[in-house]
CSV table of C-alpha atoms in Angstrom, one decimal:
chain,number,residue,atom,x,y,z
A,1192,UNK,CA,72.0,88.9,73.3
A,1193,UNK,CA,75.6,88.1,72.4
A,1194,UNK,CA,78.7,86.3,73.8
A,1195,UNK,CA,82.1,87.7,74.8
A,1196,UNK,CA,85.3,86.1,76.0
A,1197,UNK,CA,87.1,87.8,78.9
A,1198,UNK,CA,90.6,86.8,79.9
A,1199,UNK,CA,91.5,87.2,83.6
A,1200,UNK,CA,93.6,90.4,82.8
A,1201,UNK,CA,90.7,91.9,80.8
A,1202,UNK,CA,88.3,91.0,83.6
A,1203,UNK,CA,90.5,92.8,86.2
A,1204,UNK,CA,90.5,95.9,84.0
A,1205,UNK,CA,86.7,95.7,83.6
A,1206,UNK,CA,86.2,95.4,87.3
A,1207,UNK,CA,88.5,98.4,87.9
A,1208,UNK,CA,86.8,100.6,85.3
A,1209,UNK,CA,83.4,99.9,86.9
A,1210,UNK,CA,84.5,100.5,90.4
A,1211,UNK,CA,85.8,103.9,89.5
A,1212,UNK,CA,82.2,105.0,89.1
A,1213,UNK,CA,80.8,102.9,92.0
A,1214,UNK,CA,78.8,105.4,94.2
A,1215,UNK,CA,80.6,104.2,97.4
A,1216,UNK,CA,84.0,104.6,95.8
A,1217,UNK,CA,83.1,108.0,94.5
A,1218,UNK,CA,81.9,109.1,97.9
A,1219,UNK,CA,84.9,107.7,99.8
A,1220,UNK,CA,87.7,108.8,97.5
A,1221,UNK,CA,86.6,112.5,97.5
A,1222,UNK,CA,85.1,112.9,101.0
A,1223,UNK,CA,86.5,110.2,103.2
A,1224,UNK,CA,89.4,107.8,103.5
A,1225,UNK,CA,89.7,104.9,101.0
A,1226,UNK,CA,92.2,102.1,101.3
A,1227,UNK,CA,93.0,99.9,98.3
A,1228,UNK,CA,94.8,96.9,99.7
A,1229,UNK,CA,97.5,95.6,97.5
A,1230,UNK,CA,96.5,92.8,95.2
A,1231,UNK,CA,96.6,91.9,91.5
A,1232,UNK,CA,93.1,93.0,90.8
A,1233,UNK,CA,93.3,96.0,93.0
A,1234,UNK,CA,96.4,97.0,91.1
A,1235,UNK,CA,94.2,97.8,88.1
A,1236,UNK,CA,91.8,99.6,90.4
A,1237,UNK,CA,94.5,101.7,92.0
A,1238,UNK,CA,95.8,102.6,88.5
A,1239,UNK,CA,92.4,103.7,87.4
A,1240,UNK,CA,91.6,105.7,90.5
A,1241,UNK,CA,95.0,107.5,90.7
A,1242,UNK,CA,94.8,108.3,87.0
A,1243,UNK,CA,91.3,109.8,87.5
A,1244,UNK,CA,92.8,111.9,90.3
A,1245,UNK,CA,95.8,112.9,88.3
A,1246,UNK,CA,98.1,111.3,90.8
A,1247,UNK,CA,99.3,108.2,89.0
A,1248,UNK,CA,103.0,109.2,88.9
A,1249,UNK,CA,105.0,106.9,91.1
A,1250,UNK,CA,102.5,104.0,91.0
A,1251,UNK,CA,103.0,100.7,89.4
A,1252,UNK,CA,100.8,97.6,89.6
A,1253,UNK,CA,103.8,95.3,88.8
A,1254,UNK,CA,104.4,94.2,92.4
A,1255,UNK,CA,101.3,95.6,94.0
A,1256,UNK,CA,100.6,92.5,96.1
A,1257,UNK,CA,101.8,90.7,99.2
A,1258,UNK,CA,100.8,87.1,98.8
A,1259,UNK,CA,100.4,85.7,95.3
A,1260,UNK,CA,99.8,82.3,93.7
A,1261,UNK,CA,102.6,81.2,91.4
A,1262,UNK,CA,103.8,77.8,90.3
A,1263,UNK,CA,105.1,75.6,93.1
A,1264,UNK,CA,108.5,76.6,94.6
A,1265,UNK,CA,108.3,80.3,93.4
A,1266,UNK,CA,107.0,81.8,96.7
A,1267,UNK,CA,107.7,81.5,100.4
A,1268,UNK,CA,105.6,79.3,102.7
A,1269,UNK,CA,103.4,82.4,103.3
A,1270,UNK,CA,102.8,82.8,99.5
A,1271,UNK,CA,105.1,85.8,99.2
A,1272,UNK,CA,108.1,86.7,97.0
A,1273,UNK,CA,111.5,86.3,98.5
A,1274,UNK,CA,112.4,89.8,97.3
A,1275,UNK,CA,109.8,92.4,98.2
A,1276,UNK,CA,112.0,95.4,97.8
A,1277,UNK,CA,109.8,96.8,95.1
A,1278,UNK,CA,106.6,96.7,97.2
A,1279,UNK,CA,105.7,100.2,98.3
A,1280,UNK,CA,102.5,99.6,100.3
A,1281,UNK,CA,98.8,99.9,99.8
A,1282,UNK,CA,97.1,102.9,98.2
A,1283,UNK,CA,95.5,105.1,100.9
A,1284,UNK,CA,93.6,108.1,99.7
A,1285,UNK,CA,92.4,110.7,102.1
A,1286,UNK,CA,89.9,113.2,100.7
A,1287,UNK,CA,91.3,112.8,97.2
A,1288,UNK,CA,95.0,112.8,98.1
A,1289,UNK,CA,97.2,109.7,97.8
A,1290,UNK,CA,99.1,109.2,101.1
A,1291,UNK,CA,102.2,107.6,99.5
A,1292,UNK,CA,103.9,104.9,101.5
A,1293,UNK,CA,100.9,104.3,103.9
A,1294,UNK,CA,99.4,100.9,104.4
A,1295,UNK,CA,96.2,99.5,105.8
A,1296,UNK,CA,98.0,98.9,109.1
A,1297,UNK,CA,98.7,102.6,109.4
A,1298,UNK,CA,95.1,103.7,109.2
A,1299,UNK,CA,93.0,100.6,110.1
A,1300,UNK,CA,92.3,101.7,113.7
A,1301,UNK,CA,91.3,105.2,112.7
A,1302,UNK,CA,88.9,104.3,109.9
A,1303,UNK,CA,85.2,105.0,110.6
A,1304,UNK,CA,81.8,104.7,109.0
A,1305,UNK,CA,81.9,106.4,105.6
A,1306,UNK,CA,85.4,105.2,104.9
A,1307,UNK,CA,86.0,102.4,102.5
A,1308,UNK,CA,88.3,99.4,102.1
A,1309,UNK,CA,88.8,97.4,98.9
A,1310,UNK,CA,90.3,94.0,99.4
A,1311,UNK,CA,90.8,91.3,96.8
A,1312,UNK,CA,89.9,87.7,97.2
A,1313,UNK,CA,91.2,84.2,96.2
A,1314,UNK,CA,88.0,82.2,96.2
A,1315,UNK,CA,84.6,83.1,94.9
A,1316,UNK,CA,81.2,81.4,95.3
A,1317,UNK,CA,79.1,83.3,92.8
A,1318,UNK,CA,75.9,81.5,93.8
A,1319,UNK,CA,76.0,82.6,97.4
A,1320,UNK,CA,77.9,85.8,96.7
A,1321,UNK,CA,80.7,84.8,99.1
A,1322,UNK,CA,84.4,85.6,98.7
A,1323,UNK,CA,87.3,84.1,100.7
A,1324,UNK,CA,90.9,85.3,101.2
A,1325,UNK,CA,93.9,82.9,101.6
A,1326,UNK,CA,95.7,83.6,104.9
A,1327,UNK,CA,99.4,83.0,105.0
A,1328,UNK,CA,100.4,85.3,107.9
A,1329,UNK,CA,100.0,83.8,111.4
A,1330,UNK,CA,98.1,87.0,112.6
A,1331,UNK,CA,95.8,87.1,109.6
A,1332,UNK,CA,97.5,89.9,107.7
A,1333,UNK,CA,95.5,92.6,105.9
A,1334,UNK,CA,92.3,90.5,105.9
A,1335,UNK,CA,92.1,90.8,109.7
A,1336,UNK,CA,92.8,94.5,109.6
A,1337,UNK,CA,90.0,94.9,107.1
A,1338,UNK,CA,87.6,92.7,109.0
A,1339,UNK,CA,88.1,94.5,112.3
A,1340,UNK,CA,87.3,97.8,110.6
A,1341,UNK,CA,84.3,96.5,108.7
A,1342,UNK,CA,82.7,94.4,111.5
A,1343,UNK,CA,83.9,96.6,114.4
A,1344,UNK,CA,83.1,100.1,113.0
A,1345,UNK,CA,80.9,99.6,109.9
A,1346,UNK,CA,83.7,100.7,107.5
A,1347,UNK,CA,82.6,99.9,104.0
A,1348,UNK,CA,84.2,96.8,102.4
A,1349,UNK,CA,84.2,95.9,98.7
A,1350,UNK,CA,85.7,92.7,97.5
A,1351,UNK,CA,86.8,92.9,93.8
A,1352,UNK,CA,87.3,89.4,92.5
A,1353,UNK,CA,87.5,87.8,89.1
A,1354,UNK,CA,85.3,85.0,87.9
A,1355,UNK,CA,88.3,82.8,87.2
A,1356,UNK,CA,88.4,82.4,91.1
A,1357,UNK,CA,85.0,80.7,91.3
A,1358,UNK,CA,84.8,77.5,93.3
A,1359,UNK,CA,82.1,74.8,93.2
A,1360,UNK,CA,81.2,74.6,96.8
A,1361,UNK,CA,80.2,76.2,100.1
A,1362,UNK,CA,83.1,78.4,101.2
A,1363,UNK,CA,82.0,78.2,104.9
A,1364,UNK,CA,82.4,74.4,104.8
A,1365,UNK,CA,85.6,74.5,102.8
A,1366,UNK,CA,87.1,77.1,105.2
A,1367,UNK,CA,86.2,75.0,108.3
A,1368,UNK,CA,88.0,72.0,106.8
A,1369,UNK,CA,91.0,73.9,105.5
A,1370,UNK,CA,91.5,75.7,108.8
A,1371,UNK,CA,91.2,72.7,111.0
A,1372,UNK,CA,94.0,71.6,113.3
A,1373,UNK,CA,96.5,69.3,111.7
A,1374,UNK,CA,96.0,70.7,108.2
A,1375,UNK,CA,98.8,72.3,106.1
A,1376,UNK,CA,98.8,75.1,103.6
A,1377,UNK,CA,97.2,78.5,103.8
A,1378,UNK,CA,94.1,79.1,105.8
A,1379,UNK,CA,91.1,80.8,104.3
A,1380,UNK,CA,88.8,83.5,105.7
A,1381,UNK,CA,85.4,84.7,104.4
A,1382,UNK,CA,85.0,88.4,104.4
A,1383,UNK,CA,81.6,90.1,104.9
A,1384,UNK,CA,81.8,92.6,102.0
A,1385,UNK,CA,80.2,93.5,98.7
A,1386,UNK,CA,81.4,90.9,96.2
A,1387,UNK,CA,82.2,92.7,92.9
A,1388,UNK,CA,82.9,90.6,89.8
A,1389,UNK,CA,82.9,91.1,86.1
A,1390,UNK,CA,79.1,90.5,86.2
A,1391,UNK,CA,78.5,93.4,88.6
A,1392,UNK,CA,80.9,95.5,86.5
A,1393,UNK,CA,78.9,95.0,83.3
A,1394,UNK,CA,75.7,95.8,85.1
A,1395,UNK,CA,77.1,99.0,86.6
A,1396,UNK,CA,78.8,100.2,83.4
A,1397,UNK,CA,76.0,99.4,80.9
A,1398,UNK,CA,72.9,98.1,82.6
A,1399,UNK,CA,73.2,94.8,80.8
A,1400,UNK,CA,73.1,91.4,82.5
A,1401,UNK,CA,75.8,88.7,82.1
A,1402,UNK,CA,76.2,85.1,83.1
A,1403,UNK,CA,78.9,82.5,82.6
A,1404,UNK,CA,78.3,80.3,79.5
A,1405,UNK,CA,81.6,78.5,79.3
A,1406,UNK,CA,85.2,78.8,80.5
A,1407,UNK,CA,88.8,78.2,79.6
A,1408,UNK,CA,91.1,78.7,76.6
A,1409,UNK,CA,94.7,78.6,75.4
A,1410,UNK,CA,97.2,80.9,73.9
A,1411,UNK,CA,96.7,83.6,76.5
A,1412,UNK,CA,93.1,82.8,77.2
A,1413,UNK,CA,93.8,80.4,80.0
A,1414,UNK,CA,91.3,81.0,82.8
A,1415,UNK,CA,89.0,83.0,80.5
A,1416,UNK,CA,85.3,83.1,80.8
A,1417,UNK,CA,82.8,83.2,78.0
A,1418,UNK,CA,79.9,85.4,79.1
A,1419,UNK,CA,76.4,85.5,77.7
A,1420,UNK,CA,75.2,89.1,77.8
A,1421,UNK,CA,71.6,90.3,77.5
A,1422,UNK,CA,69.9,93.6,77.7
A,1423,UNK,CA,68.2,96.4,75.7
A,1424,UNK,CA,69.9,97.3,72.4
A,1425,UNK,CA,71.4,100.5,73.9
A,1426,UNK,CA,72.7,98.5,76.9
A,1427,UNK,CA,74.3,95.9,74.7
A,1428,UNK,CA,75.9,98.5,72.5
A,1429,UNK,CA,77.4,100.3,75.5
A,1430,UNK,CA,78.6,97.0,76.9
A,1431,UNK,CA,80.1,95.8,73.7
A,1432,UNK,CA,82.0,99.0,73.2
A,1433,UNK,CA,83.5,98.9,76.7
A,1434,UNK,CA,84.5,95.2,76.5
A,1435,UNK,CA,86.1,95.6,73.0
A,1436,UNK,CA,88.0,98.7,74.2
A,1437,UNK,CA,89.3,96.8,77.3
A,1438,UNK,CA,90.2,93.7,75.2
A,1439,UNK,CA,92.2,95.9,72.8
A,1440,UNK,CA,94.0,97.8,75.6
A,1441,UNK,CA,95.0,94.5,77.3
A,1442,UNK,CA,96.4,93.3,74.0
A,1443,UNK,CA,94.0,90.3,73.7
A,1444,UNK,CA,92.3,89.3,70.5
A,1445,UNK,CA,88.5,89.2,70.7
């Protein structure tokens, strides 16, 4: 057993590295249609997937998002940047080929069982394995498109979300209150998908088990989580190697 500190950025990279080998992702990316909806965590995933396919040219995770949380006054009322000229769409991959410029809205109605959507989240209840998405668009934006495909046609839905987004409460109750008439600010929608955090990533990559021991930090470690990791010696060795490599790549000190 040992401890490891993961910053939010390193956690996003860890989630992406694990999802690349996720069985559902492997099946969808090569044999079906996979949609990586723009988001900060999904930017790391799209980067890893496109690199594995040899199609990374032309992709940048720099503005691979629609809504984003920034300090007050830096986004529109819908949580978006005033200048979105650098946003080029989601990453839609059909049978191993990136369909450049396509978005979830272009393919949502044609997706079917066997296809896969990956959609990030803004709130995580790790106890109940629930994830919620902030809604700024009056028609529900990409979350509604993903929900219609997942609930209406059994399209696979994975929700990559970092542990820094955990909340201490029942998201169903919080959503009911935040979405009530007369309230202000973004709404929130729970999505019925597979919640995939750094904990699931560690389990998939190494077989080791992780849990949150402590959180927080300064000097670049704001929002970090300290994980307690347990497993067989070979699992711990594999896990440590992967985590140290990711920490080094993301330019964070261990």
